[in-house]
mmCIF file of C-alpha atoms in Angstrom:
data_model
loop_
_atom_site.group_PDB
_atom_site.id
_atom_site.type_symbol
_atom_site.label_atom_id
_atom_site.label_comp_id
_atom_site.label_asym_id
_atom_site.label_seq_id
_atom_site.Cartn_x
_atom_site.Cartn_y
_atom_site.Cartn_z
ATOM 1 C CA MET A 1 243.001 -65.866 -131.029
ATOM 2 C CA LEU A 2 243.057 -67.354 -127.529
ATOM 3 C CA GLY A 3 243.695 -63.898 -126.074
ATOM 4 C CA PRO A 4 240.180 -62.537 -126.736
ATOM 5 C CA TRP A 5 238.638 -65.716 -125.343
ATOM 6 C CA ALA A 6 240.737 -65.557 -122.157
ATOM 7 C CA ARG A 7 239.983 -61.875 -121.654
ATOM 8 C CA ARG A 8 236.257 -62.516 -122.056
ATOM 9 C CA CYS A 9 236.392 -65.262 -119.423
ATOM 10 C CA LEU A 10 238.261 -63.016 -116.997
ATOM 11 C CA ALA A 11 235.821 -60.163 -117.581
ATOM 12 C CA ALA A 12 232.939 -62.463 -116.654
ATOM 13 C CA LEU A 13 234.523 -62.932 -113.221
ATOM 14 C CA ASP A 14 234.503 -59.187 -112.540
ATOM 15 C CA PRO A 15 231.513 -58.198 -110.389
ATOM 16 C CA ARG A 16 231.995 -54.571 -111.466
ATOM 17 C CA SER A 17 231.088 -55.365 -115.081
ATOM 18 C CA GLY A 18 227.461 -54.379 -114.543
ATOM 19 C CA VAL A 19 226.188 -57.648 -116.007
ATOM 20 C CA PRO A 20 223.715 -59.505 -113.768
ATOM 21 C CA VAL A 21 225.263 -62.407 -111.860
ATOM 22 C CA ASP A 22 223.099 -65.116 -113.440
ATOM 23 C CA GLU A 23 223.813 -63.833 -116.952
ATOM 24 C CA ARG A 24 227.553 -63.669 -116.250
ATOM 25 C CA ARG A 25 227.506 -67.256 -114.990
ATOM 26 C CA ARG A 26 225.695 -68.484 -118.114
ATOM 27 C CA GLU A 27 228.125 -66.674 -120.401
ATOM 28 C CA LEU A 28 231.140 -67.923 -118.470
ATOM 29 C CA ALA A 29 229.913 -71.525 -118.535
ATOM 30 C CA ARG A 30 229.448 -71.262 -122.308
ATOM 31 C CA ASP A 31 232.847 -69.653 -122.807
ATOM 32 C CA LEU A 32 234.603 -72.245 -120.648
ATOM 33 C CA ASP A 33 233.191 -74.994 -122.873
ATOM 34 C CA TYR A 34 235.575 -73.676 -125.513
ATOM 35 C CA PHE A 35 238.500 -74.416 -123.210
ATOM 36 C CA SER A 36 237.749 -78.113 -123.664
ATOM 37 C CA ALA A 37 238.045 -77.711 -127.438
ATOM 38 C CA VAL A 38 241.368 -75.905 -127.003
ATOM 39 C CA ALA A 39 242.631 -78.676 -124.716
ATOM 40 C CA ALA A 40 241.504 -81.361 -127.173
ATOM 41 C CA VAL A 41 243.394 -79.719 -130.038
ATOM 42 C CA ALA A 42 246.495 -79.288 -127.883
ATOM 43 C CA ALA A 43 246.428 -82.977 -126.974
ATOM 44 C CA ALA A 44 245.934 -84.048 -130.595
ATOM 45 C CA ARG A 45 248.765 -81.784 -131.772
ATOM 46 C CA ALA A 46 250.990 -83.330 -129.095
ATOM 47 C CA GLY A 47 250.017 -86.873 -130.125
ATOM 48 C CA ILE A 48 248.299 -87.672 -126.830
ATOM 49 C CA GLY A 49 245.361 -90.061 -127.107
ATOM 50 C CA PHE A 50 242.045 -89.151 -125.496
ATOM 51 C CA THR A 51 238.284 -89.551 -125.619
ATOM 52 C CA THR A 52 235.961 -86.800 -124.411
ATOM 53 C CA ASP A 53 232.661 -85.035 -125.079
ATOM 54 C CA LEU A 54 232.746 -81.472 -126.429
ATOM 55 C CA THR A 55 229.947 -78.919 -126.584
ATOM 56 C CA ALA A 56 228.900 -77.444 -129.929
ATOM 57 C CA ARG A 57 227.787 -73.823 -130.175
ATOM 58 C CA ASP A 58 224.807 -72.986 -132.380
ATOM 59 C CA GLY A 59 225.240 -76.241 -134.305
ATOM 60 C CA LEU A 60 228.985 -75.806 -134.822
ATOM 61 C CA LEU A 61 231.898 -77.426 -133.007
ATOM 62 C CA VAL A 62 235.036 -75.345 -133.618
ATOM 63 C CA LEU A 63 238.435 -76.934 -133.071
ATOM 64 C CA PRO A 64 240.923 -74.046 -133.245
ATOM 65 C CA SER A 65 243.605 -74.402 -135.953
ATOM 66 C CA LEU A 66 241.898 -77.553 -137.280
ATOM 67 C CA GLY A 67 238.397 -76.672 -138.500
ATOM 68 C CA ALA A 68 234.738 -76.947 -137.576
ATOM 69 C CA LEU A 69 232.049 -79.621 -137.625
ATOM 70 C CA ARG A 70 228.396 -78.864 -138.320
ATOM 71 C CA THR A 71 226.273 -80.990 -136.016
ATOM 72 C CA ALA A 72 222.638 -81.318 -135.031
ATOM 73 C CA GLY A 73 223.304 -82.270 -131.418
ATOM 74 C CA PRO A 74 224.699 -80.180 -128.562
ATOM 75 C CA ARG A 75 227.441 -82.686 -127.675
ATOM 76 C CA VAL A 76 230.046 -84.403 -129.829
ATOM 77 C CA ARG A 77 232.102 -87.437 -128.801
ATOM 78 C CA VAL A 78 235.720 -86.707 -129.796
ATOM 79 C CA ALA A 79 238.475 -89.310 -129.767
ATOM 80 C CA TYR A 80 242.094 -89.141 -130.909
ATOM 81 C CA GLY A 81 244.578 -91.886 -131.610
ATOM 82 C CA GLN A 82 247.185 -92.876 -134.199
ATOM 83 C CA GLY A 83 247.067 -89.529 -135.974
ATOM 84 C CA ARG A 84 243.304 -89.471 -136.457
ATOM 85 C CA LEU A 85 240.483 -87.594 -134.784
ATOM 86 C CA THR A 86 237.002 -89.046 -134.730
ATOM 87 C CA LEU A 87 234.127 -86.625 -134.184
ATOM 88 C CA ASP A 88 231.153 -88.869 -133.471
ATOM 89 C CA ARG A 89 231.481 -90.984 -136.649
ATOM 90 C CA THR A 90 233.393 -88.421 -138.728
ATOM 91 C CA PRO A 91 237.113 -89.183 -139.217
ATOM 92 C CA VAL A 92 239.407 -86.141 -139.418
ATOM 93 C CA PHE A 93 243.123 -86.262 -140.277
ATOM 94 C CA LEU A 94 245.446 -83.571 -138.960
ATOM 95 C CA GLU A 95 247.599 -81.677 -141.431
ATOM 96 C CA HIS A 96 250.959 -80.118 -140.677
ATOM 97 C CA GLY A 97 250.726 -76.563 -139.377
ATOM 98 C CA SER A 98 247.080 -75.623 -139.900
ATOM 99 C CA GLY A 99 243.956 -77.431 -140.983
ATOM 100 C CA ALA A 100 242.677 -80.985 -141.001
ATOM 101 C CA TRP A 101 241.232 -83.083 -143.826
ATOM 102 C CA SER A 102 237.992 -85.026 -143.882
ATOM 103 C CA GLY A 103 235.802 -86.451 -146.623
ATOM 104 C CA SER A 104 232.660 -85.433 -144.721
ATOM 105 C CA LEU A 105 230.637 -82.487 -146.024
ATOM 106 C CA ALA A 106 229.892 -81.588 -142.393
ATOM 107 C CA TRP A 107 233.556 -80.713 -141.841
ATOM 108 C CA THR A 108 235.155 -77.367 -142.806
ATOM 109 C CA SER A 109 238.926 -77.316 -142.613
ATOM 110 C CA ALA A 110 240.806 -74.311 -141.279
ATOM 111 C CA TYR A 111 242.389 -72.414 -144.161
ATOM 112 C CA ALA A 112 245.767 -70.705 -144.421
ATOM 113 C CA LEU A 113 247.401 -68.468 -146.996
ATOM 114 C CA PRO A 114 250.951 -69.357 -148.045
ATOM 115 C CA GLY A 115 253.852 -67.656 -146.295
ATOM 116 C CA LEU A 116 254.634 -64.112 -147.390
ATOM 117 C CA VAL A 117 257.955 -65.313 -148.834
ATOM 118 C CA PRO A 118 259.237 -68.797 -149.726
ATOM 119 C CA GLY A 119 260.002 -70.713 -146.559
ATOM 120 C CA ALA A 120 257.893 -68.504 -144.303
ATOM 121 C CA ALA A 121 255.138 -70.039 -142.194
ATOM 122 C CA PRO A 122 251.615 -70.119 -143.663
ATOM 123 C CA VAL A 123 249.265 -67.421 -142.374
ATOM 124 C CA PRO A 124 245.898 -68.711 -141.105
ATOM 125 C CA LEU A 125 242.844 -67.005 -142.599
ATOM 126 C CA ASP A 126 240.728 -67.489 -139.496
ATOM 127 C CA ASP A 127 237.045 -67.424 -140.390
ATOM 128 C CA LEU A 128 235.942 -69.952 -137.754
ATOM 129 C CA ASP A 129 237.008 -68.842 -134.270
ATOM 130 C CA PRO A 130 233.927 -67.693 -132.318
ATOM 131 C CA TYR A 131 235.933 -64.961 -130.548
ATOM 132 C CA ARG A 132 237.709 -63.539 -133.594
ATOM 133 C CA VAL A 133 235.741 -60.260 -133.814
ATOM 134 C CA PRO A 134 234.963 -58.045 -130.801
ATOM 135 C CA PRO A 135 231.282 -57.592 -129.921
ATOM 136 C CA ARG A 136 229.660 -54.472 -131.314
ATOM 137 C CA GLU A 137 229.022 -51.679 -128.839
ATOM 138 C CA PRO A 138 226.438 -48.882 -129.170
ATOM 139 C CA ASP A 139 227.728 -45.646 -130.715
ATOM 140 C CA GLN A 140 231.079 -47.291 -131.479
ATOM 141 C CA TYR A 141 233.033 -46.567 -134.656
ATOM 142 C CA ALA A 142 233.067 -50.304 -135.220
ATOM 143 C CA LEU A 143 234.557 -52.758 -137.635
ATOM 144 C CA SER A 144 232.261 -54.581 -140.009
ATOM 145 C CA GLY A 145 231.127 -58.067 -139.048
ATOM 146 C CA PRO A 146 233.065 -61.307 -139.505
ATOM 147 C CA ALA A 147 233.146 -62.806 -142.989
ATOM 148 C CA ALA A 148 232.871 -66.469 -143.969
ATOM 149 C CA PRO A 149 234.554 -66.584 -147.381
ATOM 150 C CA ASP A 150 233.627 -69.382 -149.751
ATOM 151 C CA ASP A 151 236.123 -71.005 -152.130
ATOM 152 C CA ALA A 152 235.802 -68.209 -154.706
ATOM 153 C CA GLU A 153 236.400 -65.521 -152.083
ATOM 154 C CA ARG A 154 239.361 -67.409 -150.668
ATOM 155 C CA LYS A 155 240.872 -67.353 -154.157
ATOM 156 C CA ARG A 156 240.432 -63.570 -154.246
ATOM 157 C CA TRP A 157 242.231 -63.343 -150.902
ATOM 158 C CA LEU A 158 245.018 -65.443 -152.365
ATOM 159 C CA GLN A 159 245.268 -63.213 -155.453
ATOM 160 C CA SER A 160 245.731 -60.059 -153.383
ATOM 161 C CA TRP A 161 248.024 -61.829 -150.932
ATOM 162 C CA THR A 162 250.326 -63.242 -153.611
ATOM 163 C CA GLY A 163 251.743 -59.831 -154.577
ATOM 164 C CA THR A 164 251.786 -58.336 -151.092
ATOM 165 C CA ALA A 165 255.426 -59.127 -150.305
ATOM 166 C CA ALA A 166 256.619 -57.364 -153.463
ATOM 167 C CA ALA A 167 254.410 -54.360 -152.675
ATOM 168 C CA LEU A 168 255.778 -54.194 -149.129
ATOM 169 C CA ARG A 169 259.346 -54.150 -150.454
ATOM 170 C CA THR A 170 258.621 -51.034 -152.505
ATOM 171 C CA GLY A 171 258.071 -49.235 -149.201
ATOM 172 C CA GLY A 172 261.375 -50.455 -147.783
ATOM 173 C CA GLU A 173 262.768 -53.893 -146.978
ATOM 174 C CA GLY A 174 262.075 -53.258 -143.302
ATOM 175 C CA ARG A 175 258.332 -53.304 -143.953
ATOM 176 C CA LEU A 176 258.520 -56.877 -145.189
ATOM 177 C CA THR A 177 260.770 -57.915 -142.302
ATOM 178 C CA GLU A 178 258.270 -56.394 -139.900
ATOM 179 C CA ALA A 179 255.348 -58.242 -141.459
ATOM 180 C CA LEU A 180 257.187 -61.563 -141.266
ATOM 181 C CA ALA A 181 257.940 -60.970 -137.585
ATOM 182 C CA LEU A 182 254.532 -59.723 -136.454
ATOM 183 C CA LEU A 183 251.752 -61.311 -138.508
ATOM 184 C CA ARG A 184 250.278 -64.464 -136.954
ATOM 185 C CA CYS A 185 246.800 -64.667 -138.487
ATOM 186 C CA LEU A 186 244.317 -62.807 -140.677
ATOM 187 C CA VAL A 187 240.656 -62.504 -139.711
ATOM 188 C CA PRO A 188 238.436 -61.757 -142.739
ATOM 189 C CA LEU A 189 235.743 -59.110 -142.293
ATOM 190 C CA GLU A 190 232.748 -58.222 -144.417
ATOM 191 C CA MET A 191 233.109 -55.284 -146.780
ATOM 192 C CA PRO A 192 231.913 -52.045 -145.139
ATOM 193 C CA PRO A 193 228.296 -51.156 -145.940
ATOM 194 C CA GLY A 194 227.981 -49.014 -149.047
ATOM 195 C CA SER A 195 231.580 -49.589 -150.153
ATOM 196 C CA ALA A 196 230.564 -51.354 -153.396
ATOM 197 C CA GLY A 197 233.802 -53.332 -153.151
ATOM 198 C CA ARG A 198 235.967 -50.196 -153.293
ATOM 199 C CA GLY A 199 236.380 -49.478 -149.586
ATOM 200 C CA SER A 200 237.783 -51.591 -146.823
ATOM 201 C CA CYS A 201 238.152 -51.666 -143.067
ATOM 202 C CA SER A 202 240.791 -53.139 -140.790
ATOM 203 C CA GLY A 203 241.828 -53.253 -137.174
ATOM 204 C CA THR A 204 243.875 -54.982 -134.504
ATOM 205 C CA ARG A 205 243.098 -56.147 -130.975
ATOM 206 C CA ARG A 206 245.365 -55.538 -127.997
ATOM 207 C CA GLU A 207 244.512 -58.950 -126.542
ATOM 208 C CA ALA A 208 245.277 -60.741 -129.851
ATOM 209 C CA PHE A 209 248.841 -59.719 -130.638
ATOM 210 C CA GLY A 210 249.752 -60.621 -134.219
ATOM 211 C CA ALA A 211 246.169 -60.865 -135.483
ATOM 212 C CA LEU A 212 245.022 -58.545 -138.271
ATOM 213 C CA LEU A 213 241.296 -58.089 -138.877
ATOM 214 C CA SER A 214 240.502 -56.838 -142.378
ATOM 215 C CA SER A 215 238.031 -56.898 -145.201
ATOM 216 C CA LEU A 216 239.500 -58.063 -148.486
ATOM 217 C CA PRO A 217 242.016 -55.511 -149.817
ATOM 218 C CA ALA A 218 241.396 -54.826 -153.497
ATOM 219 C CA THR A 219 245.035 -55.098 -154.602
ATOM 220 C CA PRO A 220 248.402 -56.293 -153.270
ATOM 221 C CA ALA A 221 249.412 -52.640 -152.779
ATOM 222 C CA ALA A 222 246.284 -52.043 -150.696
ATOM 223 C CA PHE A 223 247.050 -55.218 -148.728
ATOM 224 C CA ALA A 224 250.586 -53.984 -148.073
ATOM 225 C CA ALA A 225 249.332 -50.587 -146.918
ATOM 226 C CA THR A 226 246.871 -52.285 -144.568
ATOM 227 C CA LEU A 227 249.712 -54.282 -143.005
ATOM 228 C CA VAL A 228 251.855 -51.164 -142.597
ATOM 229 C CA HIS A 229 248.979 -49.275 -140.985
ATOM 230 C CA GLU A 230 247.875 -51.973 -138.571
ATOM 231 C CA PHE A 231 251.346 -53.083 -137.496
ATOM 232 C CA GLN A 232 251.953 -49.556 -136.227
ATOM 233 C CA HIS A 233 248.979 -50.053 -133.912
ATOM 234 C CA THR A 234 250.323 -53.464 -132.905
ATOM 235 C CA LYS A 235 253.760 -52.088 -132.048
ATOM 236 C CA LEU A 236 252.494 -49.031 -130.205
ATOM 237 C CA ALA A 237 249.979 -51.071 -128.211
ATOM 238 C CA ALA A 238 252.752 -53.440 -127.118
ATOM 239 C CA LEU A 239 255.072 -50.550 -126.229
ATOM 240 C CA SER A 240 252.303 -48.868 -124.237
ATOM 241 C CA GLU A 241 251.986 -52.011 -122.100
ATOM 242 C CA LEU A 242 255.667 -51.720 -121.187
ATOM 243 C CA VAL A 243 256.218 -47.954 -121.002
ATOM 244 C CA GLU A 244 253.838 -45.211 -119.911
ATOM 245 C CA LEU A 245 253.837 -42.671 -122.737
ATOM 246 C CA HIS A 246 251.159 -40.295 -121.456
ATOM 247 C CA ARG A 247 248.665 -39.769 -118.633
ATOM 248 C CA ALA A 248 245.872 -38.219 -120.675
ATOM 249 C CA GLY A 249 242.296 -39.113 -119.853
ATOM 250 C CA PRO A 250 239.747 -40.873 -122.065
ATOM 251 C CA GLU A 251 237.815 -37.742 -123.073
ATOM 252 C CA ALA A 252 237.165 -37.703 -126.831
ATOM 253 C CA ARG A 253 237.854 -34.095 -127.820
ATOM 254 C CA TYR A 254 240.694 -34.024 -130.361
ATOM 255 C CA PHE A 255 240.476 -33.466 -134.108
ATOM 256 C CA ALA A 256 241.850 -36.308 -136.256
ATOM 257 C CA PRO A 257 241.680 -35.710 -140.041
ATOM 258 C CA TRP A 258 241.150 -39.425 -140.695
ATOM 259 C CA ARG A 259 238.056 -39.780 -138.471
ATOM 260 C CA PRO A 260 234.703 -37.949 -138.368
ATOM 261 C CA ASP A 261 234.380 -38.273 -134.592
ATOM 262 C CA PRO A 262 236.408 -36.598 -131.817
ATOM 263 C CA ARG A 263 239.250 -38.759 -130.540
ATOM 264 C CA PRO A 264 240.755 -39.257 -127.095
ATOM 265 C CA TYR A 265 244.413 -38.359 -126.807
ATOM 266 C CA ASP A 266 245.496 -41.994 -127.004
ATOM 267 C CA GLY A 267 243.432 -42.498 -130.158
ATOM 268 C CA LEU A 268 245.039 -39.430 -131.724
ATOM 269 C CA PHE A 269 248.456 -40.772 -130.726
ATOM 270 C CA GLN A 270 247.767 -44.162 -132.284
ATOM 271 C CA GLY A 271 246.312 -42.685 -135.465
ATOM 272 C CA ALA A 272 249.142 -40.217 -136.025
ATOM 273 C CA TYR A 273 251.746 -42.950 -135.541
ATOM 274 C CA SER A 274 250.084 -45.258 -138.069
ATOM 275 C CA HIS A 275 249.492 -42.490 -140.636
ATOM 276 C CA LEU A 276 253.093 -41.354 -140.321
ATOM 277 C CA ALA A 277 254.192 -44.849 -141.347
ATOM 278 C CA LEU A 278 251.830 -44.731 -144.325
ATOM 279 C CA ALA A 279 253.311 -41.392 -145.396
ATOM 280 C CA ASP A 280 256.782 -42.969 -145.297
ATOM 281 C CA PHE A 281 255.578 -46.085 -147.122
ATOM 282 C CA PHE A 282 253.971 -44.212 -149.999
ATOM 283 C CA GLN A 283 256.818 -41.729 -150.330
ATOM 284 C CA ARG A 284 259.239 -44.621 -150.754
ATOM 285 C CA ARG A 285 256.909 -46.169 -153.335
ATOM 286 C CA ALA A 286 256.744 -42.869 -155.191
ATOM 287 C CA LEU A 287 260.516 -42.374 -155.173
ATOM 288 C CA GLY A 288 261.560 -45.913 -156.006
ATOM 289 C CA GLY A 289 258.537 -47.598 -157.538
ATOM 290 C CA GLU A 290 257.332 -47.987 -161.067
ATOM 291 C CA PRO A 291 256.532 -44.734 -162.927
ATOM 292 C CA ALA A 292 253.006 -45.976 -163.607
ATOM 293 C CA HIS A 293 252.310 -46.040 -159.861
ATOM 294 C CA SER A 294 254.217 -42.904 -158.822
ATOM 295 C CA GLU A 295 251.334 -40.452 -159.257
ATOM 296 C CA SER A 296 248.950 -42.413 -157.045
ATOM 297 C CA ALA A 297 251.735 -42.991 -154.485
ATOM 298 C CA TRP A 298 252.511 -39.260 -154.367
ATOM 299 C CA ALA A 299 248.822 -38.500 -153.840
ATOM 300 C CA GLU A 300 248.645 -40.959 -150.929
ATOM 301 C CA TYR A 301 251.860 -39.619 -149.420
ATOM 302 C CA ALA A 302 250.663 -36.018 -149.621
ATOM 303 C CA ARG A 303 247.375 -36.865 -147.932
ATOM 304 C CA TYR A 304 248.904 -38.822 -145.062
ATOM 305 C CA HIS A 305 251.695 -36.278 -144.551
ATOM 306 C CA ALA A 306 249.164 -33.432 -144.361
ATOM 307 C CA GLN A 307 246.950 -35.383 -141.961
ATOM 308 C CA VAL A 308 249.805 -36.102 -139.562
ATOM 309 C CA GLY A 309 250.892 -32.465 -139.782
ATOM 310 C CA ALA A 310 247.427 -31.415 -138.613
ATOM 311 C CA ALA A 311 247.503 -33.823 -135.655
ATOM 312 C CA LEU A 312 251.051 -33.252 -134.406
ATOM 313 C CA PRO A 313 250.528 -29.850 -132.713
ATOM 314 C CA ALA A 314 248.003 -31.312 -130.259
ATOM 315 C CA LEU A 315 250.260 -34.268 -129.547
ATOM 316 C CA VAL A 316 253.394 -32.170 -129.036
ATOM 317 C CA ALA A 317 251.643 -29.563 -126.878
ATOM 318 C CA SER A 318 250.102 -32.019 -124.426
ATOM 319 C CA PRO A 319 251.161 -31.584 -120.784
ATOM 320 C CA ASP A 320 250.186 -35.212 -120.171
ATOM 321 C CA LEU A 321 253.220 -36.709 -121.935
ATOM 322 C CA THR A 322 255.706 -38.598 -119.784
ATOM 323 C CA PRO A 323 259.442 -38.097 -120.472
ATOM 324 C CA ALA A 324 259.415 -41.275 -122.574
ATOM 325 C CA GLY A 325 256.310 -40.102 -124.397
ATOM 326 C CA ARG A 326 257.888 -36.698 -125.020
ATOM 327 C CA ARG A 327 260.886 -38.334 -126.685
ATOM 328 C CA PHE A 328 258.581 -40.533 -128.726
ATOM 329 C CA VAL A 329 256.427 -37.651 -129.977
ATOM 330 C CA ASP A 330 259.490 -35.523 -130.697
ATOM 331 C CA GLU A 331 260.833 -38.331 -132.888
ATOM 332 C CA MET A 332 257.503 -38.504 -134.705
ATOM 333 C CA ALA A 333 257.730 -34.766 -135.394
ATOM 334 C CA ALA A 334 261.322 -35.143 -136.586
ATOM 335 C CA THR A 335 260.314 -37.987 -138.924
ATOM 336 C CA HIS A 336 257.471 -35.884 -140.297
ATOM 337 C CA GLU A 337 259.953 -33.080 -140.977
ATOM 338 C CA ARG A 338 262.437 -35.434 -142.662
ATOM 339 C CA LEU A 339 259.721 -36.710 -144.979
ATOM 340 C CA ALA A 340 259.077 -33.108 -146.054
ATOM 341 C CA ALA A 341 262.512 -33.078 -147.697
ATOM 342 C CA HIS A 342 260.891 -34.919 -150.621
ATOM 343 C CA LEU A 343 257.569 -33.200 -151.129
ATOM 344 C CA ALA A 344 254.981 -34.486 -153.553
ATOM 345 C CA PRO A 345 254.385 -32.548 -156.771
ATOM 346 C CA SER A 346 252.721 -29.247 -155.915
ATOM 347 C CA GLY A 347 249.277 -30.257 -157.182
ATOM 348 C CA HIS A 348 249.118 -33.242 -154.814
ATOM 349 C CA THR A 349 250.345 -31.159 -151.889
ATOM 350 C CA ALA A 350 247.816 -28.391 -152.494
ATOM 351 C CA ARG A 351 244.917 -30.822 -152.792
ATOM 352 C CA ALA A 352 245.946 -32.641 -149.606
ATOM 353 C CA GLN A 353 246.212 -29.414 -147.633
ATOM 354 C CA ALA A 354 242.868 -28.176 -148.953
ATOM 355 C CA TYR A 355 241.278 -31.505 -148.005
ATOM 356 C CA VAL A 356 242.558 -31.370 -144.418
ATOM 357 C CA LYS A 357 241.465 -27.734 -144.105
ATOM 358 C CA ALA A 358 237.949 -28.576 -145.306
ATOM 359 C CA VAL A 359 237.688 -31.583 -143.000
ATOM 360 C CA ARG A 360 238.793 -29.497 -140.013
ATOM 361 C CA ALA A 361 236.252 -26.789 -140.804
ATOM 362 C CA LEU A 362 233.442 -29.301 -141.050
ATOM 363 C CA TRP A 363 234.539 -31.067 -137.874
ATOM 364 C CA THR A 364 234.714 -27.770 -135.961
ATOM 365 C CA GLN A 365 231.197 -26.842 -137.014
ATOM 366 C CA ARG A 366 229.890 -30.090 -135.549
ATOM 367 C CA GLN A 367 231.497 -29.657 -132.127
ATOM 368 C CA PRO A 368 229.913 -27.913 -129.139
ATOM 369 C CA ARG A 369 231.361 -24.427 -128.662
ATOM 370 C CA GLY A 370 234.698 -24.469 -126.868
ATOM 371 C CA GLU A 371 235.243 -28.235 -127.049
ATOM 372 C CA SER A 372 237.220 -28.632 -130.279
ATOM 373 C CA ARG A 373 241.000 -28.972 -130.421
#
């Protein structure tokens, strides 16, 4: 999660940000205090002895990958030597990989879920980093706020996580391989308002490659689907940094069946790519999974396949695609067509098509005349 912190520091140096100079300087000074904590952890991990003073934020000193200390004062004397950290008078012992142990009630250790498969690296469940969730912006279709799971909630995360590898395999072995290669940490989010525990939200951040932000998925299958969905965004964001796929502007004017608001072309591109992967994932689950789960998998496949089908014409017809982007979108269309070789039972297909038609009609009614696509 150092990426979001570094980007925030760089943004504070930009005079074009619109933030008053004095406010930018205060924010930058506060953000740079965190660099000292990062440096202290790096030194401790490397076995280099040191003594320094670190600044706590709002009564909490966060040491990334180790944990956090609740403190009443603004400064904490931190010393390291012979495998032990001392935070004022609190001894803390580093653990291998992630976390650190202390008998003090003021200390909260960083927590990690076990590796997806035996022998894989543990996956940090990062509920401490002060930069883990992007700041909310007005009128933004935003993620829910950061969560701070207690021991009981961490057990629920572990329950869903434990069956995720098996659920990923039902959508193809490549999905599990992808998750092992890409996932670096999980950031827990609060459940969306009004979800009553049945809904969820998730997202990724371009400046935090390998981090997945998500509320608690209800089941291992839901966890697996979340990984499939978000890793598409991760891959496409990385590819877009290397290859220009389109030159479309930021105007939000396109219909996306999975969102109530108009989307810019890039948002439509990202959404169609991720939903296409979900259609493939659930079709594979329906064809090769347990009979008890096939009906729900077919329903999910039909919905995602219909949604992508509604978005593809706008993507394919865009004059803003580069040659590389044209090849990419053409392959998406070809994949969508290949998936149609194994259609869901007719009832699922009809309901999915009717749903997309109704959503489009409602969306069109809400748009100013002549602006919908």
